[in-house]
């Protein structure tokens, strides 16, 4: 009969295979779980909900709103940009800055600012409506209709803004946009002098 040594420091023959099998079985799952936990925990630390916006940013936002209401568009612009420099997650500051841009006649800038607000919250009906109105003012009726459809889908309660956007689309772009498009003609050739 074959007798094996009874040394306590040696492993039985089946133990290394079992130990290796166990390591091989759980290592990929452990690595995947560690990667998921690292990603989730770091994302949770860097993003704050709207309720946790820096109070200094909100103060600058309110100062910008007051400046806009008093007619000081440059001061409003400066205050709102300060609000966004302090906390770029201040969605209301983006929207207010877009309102200032529209008042200055900068509809393209307003559309981009509304888009920044929508990146933070795609379900913001106010930002969709404002962006749609800026699109109408710029003459982009088809895109404004897309915004209207999306706002109507998201709106569950009182949606006065959606009605305003629908009325703006029905009315069409302002006459200045139409007249500029109609008046575009080829430049006249300068007369040449003959010696």
Coordinates of C-alpha atoms in Angstrom, one line a residue:
X1 CA 0.0 0.0 0.0
X2 CA 1.1 3.4 -0.9
X3 CA 1.2 5.6 2.2
X4 CA 1.4 9.4 1.9
X5 CA 3.4 11.5 4.4
X6 CA 1.4 13.1 7.2
X7 CA 3.2 16.4 7.2
X8 CA 1.0 19.3 8.3
X9 CA 2.9 21.8 6.2
X10 CA 2.1 20.2 2.9
X11 CA -1.2 20.5 1.2
X12 CA -3.1 17.5 0.1
X13 CA -2.9 16.8 -3.6
X14 CA -6.4 18.1 -4.3
X15 CA -6.0 21.3 -2.4
X16 CA -3.8 23.2 -4.9
X17 CA -6.2 22.5 -7.7
X18 CA -9.1 23.5 -5.6
X19 CA -7.3 26.7 -4.5
X20 CA -6.3 27.5 -8.0
X21 CA -9.8 26.8 -9.3
X22 CA -11.2 29.1 -6.6
X23 CA -8.9 32.0 -7.5
X24 CA -9.5 31.6 -11.2
X25 CA -13.3 31.5 -10.7
X26 CA -13.6 34.6 -8.5
X27 CA -10.8 36.9 -9.8
X28 CA -12.7 38.2 -12.9
X29 CA -15.8 38.9 -10.8
X30 CA -13.7 40.6 -8.2
X31 CA -12.0 42.8 -10.7
X32 CA -15.3 43.7 -12.4
X33 CA -16.9 44.5 -9.0
X34 CA -14.0 46.7 -8.0
X35 CA -14.1 48.6 -11.3
X36 CA -17.9 49.2 -11.0
X37 CA -17.5 50.4 -7.4
X38 CA -14.7 52.7 -8.3
X39 CA -16.7 54.2 -11.2
X40 CA -19.9 54.6 -9.2
X41 CA -18.2 56.1 -6.1
X42 CA -16.2 58.6 -8.1
X43 CA -19.2 59.7 -10.2
X44 CA -21.2 60.2 -7.0
X45 CA -18.5 62.4 -5.5
X46 CA -18.2 64.7 -8.6
X47 CA -21.9 65.3 -9.4
X48 CA -24.2 67.3 -7.2
X49 CA -28.0 67.5 -7.6
X50 CA -29.6 70.9 -8.3
X51 CA -30.5 71.3 -4.6
X52 CA -26.8 71.4 -3.8
X53 CA -25.7 74.2 -6.1
X54 CA -23.1 76.5 -4.6
X55 CA -25.0 79.3 -2.7
X56 CA -22.6 81.9 -4.2
X57 CA -23.6 80.9 -7.7
X58 CA -27.3 81.3 -6.8
X59 CA -26.5 84.8 -5.4
X60 CA -24.8 85.8 -8.6
X61 CA -27.7 84.3 -10.6
X62 CA -30.2 86.5 -8.6
X63 CA -28.0 89.6 -9.2
X64 CA -28.1 88.8 -12.9
X65 CA -31.8 88.4 -13.0
X66 CA -32.2 91.8 -11.2
X67 CA -29.8 93.5 -13.6
X68 CA -31.7 92.1 -16.6
X69 CA -35.1 93.2 -15.2
X70 CA -33.7 96.7 -14.7
X71 CA -32.4 96.8 -18.3
X72 CA -28.7 96.4 -17.6
X73 CA -28.0 93.5 -20.0
X74 CA -24.2 93.8 -19.8
X75 CA -24.3 93.7 -16.0
X76 CA -26.7 90.7 -16.1
X77 CA -24.4 88.9 -18.6
X78 CA -21.4 89.5 -16.3
X79 CA -23.2 88.4 -13.1
X80 CA -24.6 85.2 -14.8
X81 CA -21.2 84.2 -16.2
X82 CA -19.8 84.6 -12.7
X83 CA -22.6 82.4 -11.4
X84 CA -21.6 79.7 -13.9
X85 CA -17.9 80.1 -13.2
X86 CA -18.6 79.3 -9.6
X87 CA -20.9 76.4 -10.3
X88 CA -21.4 75.1 -13.8
X89 CA -24.3 72.9 -12.7
X90 CA -26.5 76.0 -12.2
X91 CA -29.1 75.2 -14.8
X92 CA -31.2 78.3 -14.0
X93 CA -28.2 80.5 -14.7
X94 CA -27.8 79.0 -18.1
X95 CA -31.5 79.7 -18.8
X96 CA -31.3 83.3 -17.5
X97 CA -28.2 83.9 -19.6
X98 CA -30.1 82.6 -22.6
X99 CA -32.9 85.1 -21.9
X100 CA -30.3 87.9 -21.8
X101 CA -28.8 86.7 -25.1
X102 CA -32.2 86.7 -26.7
X103 CA -32.8 90.3 -25.4
X104 CA -29.5 91.3 -27.0
X105 CA -30.6 89.7 -30.3
X106 CA -28.1 86.8 -30.1
X107 CA -30.5 83.9 -30.8
X108 CA -27.7 81.5 -31.8
X109 CA -25.9 82.1 -28.5
X110 CA -29.3 81.7 -26.7
X111 CA -29.9 78.3 -28.4
X112 CA -26.5 77.1 -27.3
X113 CA -27.1 78.2 -23.7
X114 CA -30.5 76.5 -23.6
X115 CA -28.7 73.4 -24.9
X116 CA -26.3 73.6 -22.0
X117 CA -29.3 73.6 -19.6
X118 CA -30.8 70.7 -21.4
X119 CA -27.6 68.7 -21.1
X120 CA -28.0 69.1 -17.3
X121 CA -31.7 68.2 -17.4
X122 CA -33.2 66.9 -20.7
X123 CA -36.7 67.1 -19.2
X124 CA -36.6 70.9 -18.5
X125 CA -39.7 72.1 -20.3
X126 CA -38.8 75.7 -19.8
X127 CA -35.5 75.3 -21.5
X128 CA -37.1 73.4 -24.4
X129 CA -39.7 76.2 -24.8
X130 CA -37.1 79.0 -24.6
X131 CA -34.8 77.2 -27.1
X132 CA -37.8 76.7 -29.4
X133 CA -38.7 80.4 -29.2
X134 CA -35.1 81.4 -30.0
X135 CA -35.2 79.0 -32.9
X136 CA -38.4 80.7 -34.2
X137 CA -36.7 84.1 -33.8
X138 CA -33.8 82.8 -35.8
X139 CA -36.1 81.4 -38.5
X140 CA -35.5 77.7 -37.8
X141 CA -39.2 76.7 -37.7
X142 CA -38.7 72.9 -38.3
X143 CA -36.3 72.7 -35.3
X144 CA -38.7 74.7 -33.2
X145 CA -41.5 72.2 -34.0
X146 CA -39.2 69.4 -32.8
X147 CA -38.8 71.2 -29.5
X148 CA -42.6 71.8 -29.3
X149 CA -43.2 68.0 -29.8
X150 CA -40.7 67.1 -27.1
X151 CA -42.1 69.7 -24.7
X152 CA -45.6 68.4 -25.2
X153 CA -44.5 64.9 -24.5
X154 CA -42.8 66.0 -21.3
X155 CA -45.5 68.3 -20.1
X156 CA -47.9 66.7 -17.5
X157 CA -49.5 69.7 -15.8
X158 CA -49.9 73.4 -16.4
X159 CA -47.9 74.1 -19.6
X160 CA -48.4 77.7 -20.5
X161 CA -44.9 77.8 -22.1
X162 CA -45.9 75.1 -24.5
X163 CA -48.8 77.2 -25.7
X164 CA -46.6 80.2 -26.1
X165 CA -44.2 78.2 -28.2
X166 CA -47.0 76.8 -30.4
X167 CA -48.3 80.4 -30.9
X168 CA -44.8 81.6 -31.8
X169 CA -44.4 78.9 -34.3
X170 CA -47.9 79.7 -35.8
X171 CA -47.0 83.4 -36.0
X172 CA -43.6 82.6 -37.7
X173 CA -40.3 84.4 -37.5
X174 CA -40.2 88.1 -37.0
X175 CA -40.4 90.3 -40.1
X176 CA -36.8 91.4 -39.8
X177 CA -35.6 87.8 -40.3
X178 CA -37.8 87.4 -43.4
X179 CA -36.8 90.7 -44.9
X180 CA -33.1 90.0 -44.5
X181 CA -33.5 86.6 -46.2
X182 CA -35.4 88.1 -49.1
X183 CA -33.0 91.0 -49.6
X184 CA -30.0 88.8 -50.1
X185 CA -28.9 89.4 -53.7
X186 CA -25.7 88.9 -55.6
X187 CA -23.2 91.8 -55.1
X188 CA -23.0 94.2 -58.0
X189 CA -19.8 94.3 -60.0
X190 CA -17.8 97.5 -59.5
X191 CA -17.5 99.5 -62.7
X192 CA -14.1 99.5 -64.2
X193 CA -12.5 102.5 -65.6
X194 CA -11.0 102.5 -69.0
X195 CA -7.8 104.5 -69.5

